[in-house]
Amino acid sequence: MAGQRGIFITFEGTEGSGKTTQAELLGQWLADRDPVAVREPGGTELGERIREVLLYAGLEIDAEAEMYLFMASRRQLIAEVIEPALTKGQIVIADRYHDSTLAYQGGARGVPTTWPTTFPLPNVTFLLEGPVEAGLGRHEAAGKSKDRMEQESIDFHQKVAEAYAWLATNDPQRFIRLDATGSRDKIHLQVRDHVKPLLEGRD
Ligand code: TYD
């Protein structure tokens, strides 16, 4: 609807938690509303280059520098894609967003983090929670080569999961916690139930 701000939906979780699948299923369900799907890091030319540097260049990167790189990629994505889409009234579905930085760089690496005022807040954030080890195993079973973050220890990913849990506990208005061990269809129906109220009165 013209003049109405869009809806911003984000998916978060540790590796192999199934958030990418859920973001895609939601996008398919909302297809006739023309949602904009984004993934992080990446989604812009600058972002894709930063993604390459961050995940696959084999560089030693200082933890705080790593945080700024993720955030630089995000800011470019906000400026080029997210903010224009929300201004037009579109639905934006993000596979990872700033909570990833708060959990990975903040929680697991111990870098002091904040939420920049220029980063729009999601209307809702779905957090997929399940056993960390199983998730990492899923990635390996899929035969994917490990990026820099995936090479981190189980202990690191456990800290990420704990940080996510803490974030969700502290912002229950925005976070919806979902059991990632459920079937993908069951989880998708739960996602739909939480998105439906946001769509009311928008047709
Ligand atoms: P990606 O291949 O997109 O992983 P996934 O399929 O798990 O989303 O790689 C992104 C990796 O970068 C992932 O390990 C999480 C990590 N990451 C951060 O550490 N901080 C961030 O701000 C973001 C967006 C991702």
PDB file of C-alpha atoms and ligand atoms in Angstrom:
ATOM      1  CA  MET A   1       0.000   0.000   0.000  1.00  0.00           C
ATOM      2  CA  ALA A   2       1.451   3.384  -0.955  1.00  0.00           C
ATOM      3  CA  GLY A   3       2.802   5.444   1.898  1.00  0.00           C
ATOM      4  CA  GLN A   4       3.002   2.485   4.239  1.00  0.00           C
ATOM      5  CA  ARG A   5       6.352   1.372   5.551  1.00  0.00           C
ATOM      6  CA  GLY A   6       7.280  -2.208   4.694  1.00  0.00           C
ATOM      7  CA  ILE A   7       7.801  -5.160   6.985  1.00  0.00           C
ATOM      8  CA  PHE A   8      11.268  -6.271   7.968  1.00  0.00           C
ATOM      9  CA  ILE A   9      11.679  -9.951   8.908  1.00  0.00           C
ATOM     10  CA  THR A  10      15.018 -11.521   9.868  1.00  0.00           C
ATOM     11  CA  PHE A  11      16.168 -15.098  10.451  1.00  0.00           C
ATOM     12  CA  GLU A  12      18.983 -15.951  12.831  1.00  0.00           C
ATOM     13  CA  GLY A  13      20.649 -19.061  14.180  1.00  0.00           C
ATOM     14  CA  THR A  14      23.857 -21.043  14.271  1.00  0.00           C
ATOM     15  CA  GLU A  15      25.255 -22.954  11.287  1.00  0.00           C
ATOM     16  CA  GLY A  16      22.974 -25.606   9.859  1.00  0.00           C
ATOM     17  CA  SER A  17      19.993 -24.522  11.972  1.00  0.00           C
ATOM     18  CA  GLY A  18      17.799 -24.405   8.877  1.00  0.00           C
ATOM     19  CA  LYS A  19      17.245 -20.647   8.866  1.00  0.00           C
ATOM     20  CA  THR A  20      18.088 -20.315   5.178  1.00  0.00           C
ATOM     21  CA  THR A  21      15.444 -22.914   4.294  1.00  0.00           C
ATOM     22  CA  GLN A  22      12.908 -21.096   6.463  1.00  0.00           C
ATOM     23  CA  ALA A  23      13.734 -17.718   4.916  1.00  0.00           C
ATOM     24  CA  GLU A  24      13.209 -19.270   1.476  1.00  0.00           C
ATOM     25  CA  LEU A  25       9.925 -20.950   2.438  1.00  0.00           C
ATOM     26  CA  LEU A  26       8.614 -17.661   3.796  1.00  0.00           C
ATOM     27  CA  GLY A  27       9.643 -15.907   0.592  1.00  0.00           C
ATOM     28  CA  GLN A  28       7.738 -18.497  -1.446  1.00  0.00           C
ATOM     29  CA  TRP A  29       4.661 -18.168   0.740  1.00  0.00           C
ATOM     30  CA  LEU A  30       4.684 -14.387   0.312  1.00  0.00           C
ATOM     31  CA  ALA A  31       5.652 -14.524  -3.379  1.00  0.00           C
ATOM     32  CA  ASP A  32       2.617 -12.632  -4.661  1.00  0.00           C
ATOM     33  CA  ARG A  33       3.561  -9.687  -2.408  1.00  0.00           C
ATOM     34  CA  ASP A  34       6.958  -9.353  -4.091  1.00  0.00           C
ATOM     35  CA  PRO A  35       9.174  -9.730  -1.034  1.00  0.00           C
ATOM     36  CA  VAL A  36      12.829  -8.734  -1.194  1.00  0.00           C
ATOM     37  CA  ALA A  37      15.172 -11.490  -0.008  1.00  0.00           C
ATOM     38  CA  VAL A  38      18.671 -10.666   1.211  1.00  0.00           C
ATOM     39  CA  ARG A  39      21.514 -12.640   2.698  1.00  0.00           C
ATOM     40  CA  GLU A  40      24.437 -11.568   4.793  1.00  0.00           C
ATOM     41  CA  PRO A  41      27.240 -10.938   4.385  1.00  0.00           C
ATOM     42  CA  GLY A  42      26.699  -9.970   0.758  1.00  0.00           C
ATOM     43  CA  GLY A  43      23.778  -8.841  -1.355  1.00  0.00           C
ATOM     44  CA  THR A  44      25.569  -5.878  -2.940  1.00  0.00           C
ATOM     45  CA  GLU A  45      28.737  -5.716  -4.990  1.00  0.00           C
ATOM     46  CA  LEU A  46      30.679  -4.297  -2.058  1.00  0.00           C
ATOM     47  CA  GLY A  47      29.073  -6.825   0.276  1.00  0.00           C
ATOM     48  CA  GLU A  48      30.006  -9.788  -1.923  1.00  0.00           C
ATOM     49  CA  ARG A  49      33.606  -8.601  -2.037  1.00  0.00           C
ATOM     50  CA  ILE A  50      33.673  -8.179   1.727  1.00  0.00           C
ATOM     51  CA  ARG A  51      32.136 -11.667   2.062  1.00  0.00           C
ATOM     52  CA  GLU A  52      35.008 -13.093   0.034  1.00  0.00           C
ATOM     53  CA  VAL A  53      37.588 -11.316   2.198  1.00  0.00           C
ATOM     54  CA  LEU A  54      35.889 -12.288   5.434  1.00  0.00           C
ATOM     55  CA  LEU A  55      35.156 -15.920   4.746  1.00  0.00           C
ATOM     56  CA  TYR A  56      37.466 -17.282   2.085  1.00  0.00           C
ATOM     57  CA  ALA A  57      40.616 -15.153   1.668  1.00  0.00           C
ATOM     58  CA  GLY A  58      42.532 -17.036   4.353  1.00  0.00           C
ATOM     59  CA  LEU A  59      43.500 -13.762   6.045  1.00  0.00           C
ATOM     60  CA  GLU A  60      44.140 -13.319   9.718  1.00  0.00           C
ATOM     61  CA  ILE A  61      41.574 -10.727  10.733  1.00  0.00           C
ATOM     62  CA  ASP A  62      41.470  -8.928  14.065  1.00  0.00           C
ATOM     63  CA  ALA A  63      38.153  -9.610  15.838  1.00  0.00           C
ATOM     64  CA  GLU A  64      37.110  -5.968  15.933  1.00  0.00           C
ATOM     65  CA  ALA A  65      38.155  -5.451  12.295  1.00  0.00           C
ATOM     66  CA  GLU A  66      36.031  -8.491  11.455  1.00  0.00           C
ATOM     67  CA  MET A  67      33.061  -6.858  13.156  1.00  0.00           C
ATOM     68  CA  TYR A  68      33.482  -3.642  11.156  1.00  0.00           C
ATOM     69  CA  LEU A  69      33.716  -5.600   7.912  1.00  0.00           C
ATOM     70  CA  PHE A  70      30.437  -7.419   8.608  1.00  0.00           C
ATOM     71  CA  MET A  71      28.877  -4.092   9.557  1.00  0.00           C
ATOM     72  CA  ALA A  72      30.225  -2.299   6.479  1.00  0.00           C
ATOM     73  CA  SER A  73      28.685  -4.991   4.297  1.00  0.00           C
ATOM     74  CA  ARG A  74      25.411  -4.587   6.215  1.00  0.00           C
ATOM     75  CA  ARG A  75      25.347  -0.808   5.959  1.00  0.00           C
ATOM     76  CA  GLN A  76      25.800  -0.998   2.184  1.00  0.00           C
ATOM     77  CA  LEU A  77      22.950  -3.525   1.988  1.00  0.00           C
ATOM     78  CA  ILE A  78      20.736  -1.239   4.085  1.00  0.00           C
ATOM     79  CA  ALA A  79      21.512   1.762   1.886  1.00  0.00           C
ATOM     80  CA  GLU A  80      21.158  -0.021  -1.454  1.00  0.00           C
ATOM     81  CA  VAL A  81      18.415  -2.550  -0.800  1.00  0.00           C
ATOM     82  CA  ILE A  82      16.738  -2.726   2.614  1.00  0.00           C
ATOM     83  CA  GLU A  83      15.898   0.919   3.260  1.00  0.00           C
ATOM     84  CA  PRO A  84      14.595   1.643  -0.282  1.00  0.00           C
ATOM     85  CA  ALA A  85      12.431  -1.494  -0.169  1.00  0.00           C
ATOM     86  CA  LEU A  86      10.970  -0.637   3.247  1.00  0.00           C
ATOM     87  CA  THR A  87      10.309   2.920   2.116  1.00  0.00           C
ATOM     88  CA  LYS A  88       8.377   1.548  -0.853  1.00  0.00           C
ATOM     89  CA  GLY A  89       6.300  -0.570   1.524  1.00  0.00           C
ATOM     90  CA  GLN A  90       7.815  -3.917   0.539  1.00  0.00           C
ATOM     91  CA  ILE A  91       8.461  -6.926   2.730  1.00  0.00           C
ATOM     92  CA  VAL A  92      12.158  -7.604   3.332  1.00  0.00           C
ATOM     93  CA  ILE A  93      13.293 -11.078   4.409  1.00  0.00           C
ATOM     94  CA  ALA A  94      16.875 -11.282   5.644  1.00  0.00           C
ATOM     95  CA  ASP A  95      18.916 -14.449   6.175  1.00  0.00           C
ATOM     96  CA  ARG A  96      21.075 -13.060   9.009  1.00  0.00           C
ATOM     97  CA  TYR A  97      21.263  -9.411  10.086  1.00  0.00           C
ATOM     98  CA  HIS A  98      22.808  -7.413  12.913  1.00  0.00           C
ATOM     99  CA  ASP A  99      21.976  -9.984  15.596  1.00  0.00           C
ATOM    100  CA  SER A 100      24.572 -12.205  13.872  1.00  0.00           C
ATOM    101  CA  THR A 101      27.221  -9.614  14.677  1.00  0.00           C
ATOM    102  CA  LEU A 102      25.984  -9.299  18.253  1.00  0.00           C
ATOM    103  CA  ALA A 103      26.133 -13.096  18.674  1.00  0.00           C
ATOM    104  CA  TYR A 104      29.294 -14.028  16.713  1.00  0.00           C
ATOM    105  CA  GLN A 105      31.563 -11.015  17.164  1.00  0.00           C
ATOM    106  CA  GLY A 106      30.011  -9.784  20.419  1.00  0.00           C
ATOM    107  CA  GLY A 107      29.055 -12.973  22.244  1.00  0.00           C
ATOM    108  CA  ALA A 108      31.583 -15.463  20.920  1.00  0.00           C
ATOM    109  CA  ARG A 109      34.594 -13.249  20.184  1.00  0.00           C
ATOM    110  CA  GLY A 110      34.001 -10.767  22.999  1.00  0.00           C
ATOM    111  CA  VAL A 111      34.126  -7.588  20.907  1.00  0.00           C
ATOM    112  CA  PRO A 112      32.104  -4.687  22.383  1.00  0.00           C
ATOM    113  CA  THR A 113      29.081  -4.261  20.118  1.00  0.00           C
ATOM    114  CA  THR A 114      26.220  -1.804  19.745  1.00  0.00           C
ATOM    115  CA  TRP A 115      23.201  -1.412  17.468  1.00  0.00           C
ATOM    116  CA  PRO A 116      23.824   1.605  15.176  1.00  0.00           C
ATOM    117  CA  THR A 117      20.859   3.967  15.040  1.00  0.00           C
ATOM    118  CA  THR A 118      21.044   3.921  11.218  1.00  0.00           C
ATOM    119  CA  PHE A 119      20.380   0.142  11.089  1.00  0.00           C
ATOM    120  CA  PRO A 120      16.603  -0.382  10.893  1.00  0.00           C
ATOM    121  CA  LEU A 121      15.167  -2.677  13.546  1.00  0.00           C
ATOM    122  CA  PRO A 122      13.362  -5.776  12.277  1.00  0.00           C
ATOM    123  CA  ASN A 123       9.637  -6.084  13.024  1.00  0.00           C
ATOM    124  CA  VAL A 124      10.277  -9.691  13.914  1.00  0.00           C
ATOM    125  CA  THR A 125      13.355 -11.895  14.246  1.00  0.00           C
ATOM    126  CA  PHE A 126      13.014 -15.676  14.062  1.00  0.00           C
ATOM    127  CA  LEU A 127      15.710 -17.472  16.019  1.00  0.00           C
ATOM    128  CA  LEU A 128      16.170 -21.146  15.123  1.00  0.00           C
ATOM    129  CA  GLU A 129      17.572 -22.983  18.103  1.00  0.00           C
ATOM    130  CA  GLY A 130      18.884 -26.535  18.122  1.00  0.00           C
ATOM    131  CA  PRO A 131      21.923 -28.600  19.074  1.00  0.00           C
ATOM    132  CA  VAL A 132      24.998 -26.821  17.748  1.00  0.00           C
ATOM    133  CA  GLU A 133      26.917 -29.983  16.938  1.00  0.00           C
ATOM    134  CA  ALA A 134      24.120 -31.422  14.828  1.00  0.00           C
ATOM    135  CA  GLY A 135      23.974 -28.204  12.821  1.00  0.00           C
ATOM    136  CA  LEU A 136      27.688 -28.177  12.075  1.00  0.00           C
ATOM    137  CA  GLY A 137      27.409 -31.858  11.116  1.00  0.00           C
ATOM    138  CA  ARG A 138      24.626 -31.052   8.668  1.00  0.00           C
ATOM    139  CA  HIS A 139      26.895 -28.595   6.900  1.00  0.00           C
ATOM    140  CA  GLU A 140      29.661 -31.160   6.618  1.00  0.00           C
ATOM    141  CA  ALA A 141      27.318 -33.875   5.430  1.00  0.00           C
ATOM    142  CA  ALA A 142      26.185 -31.538   2.663  1.00  0.00           C
ATOM    143  CA  GLY A 143      29.806 -31.600   1.486  1.00  0.00           C
ATOM    144  CA  LYS A 144      30.208 -27.826   1.777  1.00  0.00           C
ATOM    145  CA  SER A 145      33.736 -26.557   2.259  1.00  0.00           C
ATOM    146  CA  LYS A 146      34.178 -24.805   5.573  1.00  0.00           C
ATOM    147  CA  ASP A 147      34.448 -21.042   5.658  1.00  0.00           C
ATOM    148  CA  ARG A 148      36.475 -19.157   8.260  1.00  0.00           C
ATOM    149  CA  MET A 149      33.659 -19.094  10.806  1.00  0.00           C
ATOM    150  CA  GLU A 150      32.712 -22.726  10.340  1.00  0.00           C
ATOM    151  CA  GLN A 151      36.288 -23.746  11.099  1.00  0.00           C
ATOM    152  CA  GLU A 152      35.839 -22.411  14.623  1.00  0.00           C
ATOM    153  CA  SER A 153      35.447 -24.900  17.496  1.00  0.00           C
ATOM    154  CA  ILE A 154      32.224 -26.362  18.852  1.00  0.00           C
ATOM    155  CA  ASP A 155      32.896 -24.261  21.917  1.00  0.00           C
ATOM    156  CA  PHE A 156      32.830 -21.095  19.799  1.00  0.00           C
ATOM    157  CA  HIS A 157      29.513 -22.059  18.207  1.00  0.00           C
ATOM    158  CA  GLN A 158      28.136 -22.918  21.633  1.00  0.00           C
ATOM    159  CA  LYS A 159      28.967 -19.384  22.739  1.00  0.00           C
ATOM    160  CA  VAL A 160      27.182 -18.046  19.665  1.00  0.00           C
ATOM    161  CA  ALA A 161      24.076 -20.046  20.608  1.00  0.00           C
ATOM    162  CA  GLU A 162      24.223 -18.759  24.179  1.00  0.00           C
ATOM    163  CA  ALA A 163      24.567 -15.183  22.963  1.00  0.00           C
ATOM    164  CA  TYR A 164      21.523 -15.606  20.723  1.00  0.00           C
ATOM    165  CA  ALA A 165      19.536 -17.006  23.649  1.00  0.00           C
ATOM    166  CA  TRP A 166      20.529 -14.018  25.748  1.00  0.00           C
ATOM    167  CA  LEU A 167      19.560 -11.565  23.012  1.00  0.00           C
ATOM    168  CA  ALA A 168      16.175 -13.261  22.615  1.00  0.00           C
ATOM    169  CA  THR A 169      15.532 -13.253  26.345  1.00  0.00           C
ATOM    170  CA  ASN A 170      16.293  -9.563  26.487  1.00  0.00           C
ATOM    171  CA  ASP A 171      14.070  -8.597  23.567  1.00  0.00           C
ATOM    172  CA  PRO A 172      11.047 -10.906  23.729  1.00  0.00           C
ATOM    173  CA  GLN A 173       8.952  -8.370  21.796  1.00  0.00           C
ATOM    174  CA  ARG A 174      11.020  -8.783  18.659  1.00  0.00           C
ATOM    175  CA  PHE A 175      12.369 -12.347  18.904  1.00  0.00           C
ATOM    176  CA  ILE A 176      10.416 -15.505  18.173  1.00  0.00           C
ATOM    177  CA  ARG A 177      12.345 -18.578  19.304  1.00  0.00           C
ATOM    178  CA  LEU A 178      11.727 -21.708  17.262  1.00  0.00           C
ATOM    179  CA  ASP A 179      12.811 -25.275  17.928  1.00  0.00           C
ATOM    180  CA  ALA A 180      15.064 -26.080  14.981  1.00  0.00           C
ATOM    181  CA  THR A 181      14.734 -29.829  15.575  1.00  0.00           C
ATOM    182  CA  GLY A 182      11.091 -29.770  14.415  1.00  0.00           C
ATOM    183  CA  SER A 183      10.181 -30.655  10.839  1.00  0.00           C
ATOM    184  CA  ARG A 184      10.759 -27.930   8.293  1.00  0.00           C
ATOM    185  CA  ASP A 185       7.030 -27.782   7.496  1.00  0.00           C
ATOM    186  CA  LYS A 186       6.057 -27.493  11.135  1.00  0.00           C
ATOM    187  CA  ILE A 187       8.533 -24.678  11.667  1.00  0.00           C
ATOM    188  CA  HIS A 188       7.299 -22.940   8.530  1.00  0.00           C
ATOM    189  CA  LEU A 189       3.711 -23.013   9.828  1.00  0.00           C
ATOM    190  CA  GLN A 190       4.905 -21.440  13.077  1.00  0.00           C
ATOM    191  CA  VAL A 191       6.640 -18.733  11.069  1.00  0.00           C
ATOM    192  CA  ARG A 192       3.442 -18.098   9.098  1.00  0.00           C
ATOM    193  CA  ASP A 193       1.431 -17.774  12.310  1.00  0.00           C
ATOM    194  CA  HIS A 194       3.704 -15.004  13.506  1.00  0.00           C
ATOM    195  CA  VAL A 195       3.851 -13.203  10.172  1.00  0.00           C
ATOM    196  CA  LYS A 196       0.081 -13.208   9.517  1.00  0.00           C
ATOM    197  CA  PRO A 197      -0.737 -10.467  12.053  1.00  0.00           C
ATOM    198  CA  LEU A 198       1.879  -8.229  10.444  1.00  0.00           C
ATOM    199  CA  LEU A 199       0.133  -8.565   7.091  1.00  0.00           C
ATOM    200  CA  GLU A 200      -3.292  -7.575   8.357  1.00  0.00           C
ATOM    201  CA  GLY A 201      -4.765  -4.537   6.682  1.00  0.00           C
ATOM    202  CA  ARG A 202      -2.050  -4.382   4.040  1.00  0.00           C
ATOM    203  CA  ASP A 203      -3.853  -5.672   0.917  1.00  0.00           C
TER     204      ASP A 203
HETATM  205  P1  TYD B   1      27.154 -18.141   5.478  1.00  0.00           P
HETATM  206  O1  TYD B   1      27.726 -19.042   4.466  1.00  0.00           O
HETATM  207  O2  TYD B   1      26.201 -17.094   5.028  1.00  0.00           O
HETATM  208  O3  TYD B   1      26.615 -19.002   6.647  1.00  0.00           O
HETATM  209  P2  TYD B   1      25.189 -19.446   7.061  1.00  0.00           P
HETATM  210  O4  TYD B   1      24.749 -20.372   5.956  1.00  0.00           O
HETATM  211  O5  TYD B   1      25.437 -20.106   8.365  1.00  0.00           O
HETATM  212  O6  TYD B   1      24.362 -18.195   7.162  1.00  0.00           O
HETATM  213  O7  TYD B   1      28.379 -17.502   6.228  1.00  0.00           O
HETATM  214  C1  TYD B   1      28.244 -16.509   7.110  1.00  0.00           C
HETATM  215  C2  TYD B   1      29.153 -16.782   8.282  1.00  0.00           C
HETATM  216  O8  TYD B   1      29.537 -15.551   8.878  1.00  0.00           O
HETATM  217  C3  TYD B   1      28.461 -17.579   9.360  1.00  0.00           C
HETATM  218  O9  TYD B   1      29.395 -18.455   9.944  1.00  0.00           O
HETATM  219  C4  TYD B   1      28.062 -16.543  10.369  1.00  0.00           C
HETATM  220  C5  TYD B   1      29.108 -15.498  10.225  1.00  0.00           C
HETATM  221  N1  TYD B   1      28.660 -14.122  10.509  1.00  0.00           N
HETATM  222  C6  TYD B   1      29.266 -13.415  11.529  1.00  0.00           C
HETATM  223  O10 TYD B   1      30.161 -13.926  12.200  1.00  0.00           O
HETATM  224  N2  TYD B   1      28.841 -12.126  11.782  1.00  0.00           N
HETATM  225  C7  TYD B   1      27.880 -11.519  11.036  1.00  0.00           C
HETATM  226  O11 TYD B   1      27.548 -10.345  11.291  1.00  0.00           O
HETATM  227  C8  TYD B   1      27.271 -12.267   9.978  1.00  0.00           C
HETATM  228  C9  TYD B   1      26.207 -11.649   9.132  1.00  0.00           C
HETATM  229  C10 TYD B   1      27.689 -13.561   9.740  1.00  0.00           C
END
